[in-house]
Amino acid sequence: MVEWTDFERATIKDIFSKLEYDVVGPATLARCLVVYPWTQRYFAKFGNLYTRHCDC
């Protein structure tokens, strides 16, 4: 198990506090579905990601 120092904990908290989750989350999921197409079976409601009419 990893033992984090106080400095490391503070650095990690600082990095994650600056993330814009509303922007990063959907972009990450869309990238995952395009790069790993077999994951689309778990998110069928998004439709075909390779068309302009994608619902993501």
PDB file of C-alpha atoms in Angstrom:
ATOM      1  CA  MET A   1       0.000   0.000   0.000  1.00  0.00           C
ATOM      2  CA  VAL A   2       1.183   3.510  -0.787  1.00  0.00           C
ATOM      3  CA  GLU A   3       1.979   5.902   2.032  1.00  0.00           C
ATOM      4  CA  TRP A   4       1.338   9.469   0.808  1.00  0.00           C
ATOM      5  CA  THR A   5       3.155  12.394   2.362  1.00  0.00           C
ATOM      6  CA  ASP A   6       1.216  15.518   3.310  1.00  0.00           C
ATOM      7  CA  PHE A   7       2.793  17.334   0.362  1.00  0.00           C
ATOM      8  CA  GLU A   8       1.721  14.605  -2.068  1.00  0.00           C
ATOM      9  CA  ARG A   9      -1.837  14.608  -0.702  1.00  0.00           C
ATOM     10  CA  ALA A  10      -2.025  18.387  -1.040  1.00  0.00           C
ATOM     11  CA  THR A  11      -0.687  18.235  -4.594  1.00  0.00           C
ATOM     12  CA  ILE A  12      -3.210  15.580  -5.626  1.00  0.00           C
ATOM     13  CA  LYS A  13      -6.095  17.513  -4.050  1.00  0.00           C
ATOM     14  CA  ASP A  14      -4.934  20.679  -5.804  1.00  0.00           C
ATOM     15  CA  ILE A  15      -4.805  18.994  -9.215  1.00  0.00           C
ATOM     16  CA  PHE A  16      -8.220  17.373  -8.879  1.00  0.00           C
ATOM     17  CA  SER A  17      -9.810  20.567  -7.525  1.00  0.00           C
ATOM     18  CA  LYS A  18      -8.925  22.354 -10.784  1.00  0.00           C
ATOM     19  CA  LEU A  19     -10.660  19.827 -13.050  1.00  0.00           C
ATOM     20  CA  GLU A  20     -13.878  20.863 -14.748  1.00  0.00           C
ATOM     21  CA  TYR A  21     -15.782  17.609 -14.360  1.00  0.00           C
ATOM     22  CA  ASP A  22     -18.732  18.798 -16.465  1.00  0.00           C
ATOM     23  CA  VAL A  23     -16.365  19.219 -19.423  1.00  0.00           C
ATOM     24  CA  VAL A  24     -13.868  16.418 -18.864  1.00  0.00           C
ATOM     25  CA  GLY A  25     -16.391  13.679 -18.020  1.00  0.00           C
ATOM     26  CA  PRO A  26     -18.414  13.637 -21.257  1.00  0.00           C
ATOM     27  CA  ALA A  27     -15.306  14.169 -23.391  1.00  0.00           C
ATOM     28  CA  THR A  28     -13.551  11.249 -21.708  1.00  0.00           C
ATOM     29  CA  LEU A  29     -16.528   8.937 -22.161  1.00  0.00           C
ATOM     30  CA  ALA A  30     -16.901   9.907 -25.830  1.00  0.00           C
ATOM     31  CA  ARG A  31     -13.174   9.319 -26.408  1.00  0.00           C
ATOM     32  CA  CYS A  32     -13.409   5.919 -24.706  1.00  0.00           C
ATOM     33  CA  LEU A  33     -16.320   4.893 -26.929  1.00  0.00           C
ATOM     34  CA  VAL A  34     -14.489   5.930 -30.108  1.00  0.00           C
ATOM     35  CA  VAL A  35     -11.068   4.500 -29.208  1.00  0.00           C
ATOM     36  CA  TYR A  36     -12.514   1.271 -27.769  1.00  0.00           C
ATOM     37  CA  PRO A  37     -15.603   0.640 -29.947  1.00  0.00           C
ATOM     38  CA  TRP A  38     -16.555  -2.586 -28.166  1.00  0.00           C
ATOM     39  CA  THR A  39     -17.462  -0.507 -25.096  1.00  0.00           C
ATOM     40  CA  GLN A  40     -20.414   0.916 -27.049  1.00  0.00           C
ATOM     41  CA  ARG A  41     -22.414  -2.192 -26.196  1.00  0.00           C
ATOM     42  CA  TYR A  42     -22.678  -0.839 -22.642  1.00  0.00           C
ATOM     43  CA  PHE A  43     -23.910   2.566 -23.851  1.00  0.00           C
ATOM     44  CA  ALA A  44     -26.252   1.679 -26.731  1.00  0.00           C
ATOM     45  CA  LYS A  45     -28.475   4.720 -26.148  1.00  0.00           C
ATOM     46  CA  PHE A  46     -25.735   7.024 -27.482  1.00  0.00           C
ATOM     47  CA  GLY A  47     -26.338   5.751 -31.005  1.00  0.00           C
ATOM     48  CA  ASN A  48     -23.725   5.653 -33.744  1.00  0.00           C
ATOM     49  CA  LEU A  49     -20.793   7.805 -32.640  1.00  0.00           C
ATOM     50  CA  TYR A  50     -19.424   7.987 -36.167  1.00  0.00           C
ATOM     51  CA  THR A  51     -22.297  10.113 -37.513  1.00  0.00           C
ATOM     52  CA  ARG A  52     -23.155  13.767 -37.007  1.00  0.00           C
ATOM     53  CA  HIS A  53     -26.345  12.758 -35.191  1.00  0.00           C
ATOM     54  CA  CYS A  54     -24.631  11.314 -32.143  1.00  0.00           C
ATOM     55  CA  ASP A  55     -26.557  11.959 -28.907  1.00  0.00           C
ATOM     56  CA  CYS A  56     -23.492  12.332 -26.670  1.00  0.00           C
TER      57      CYS A  56
END
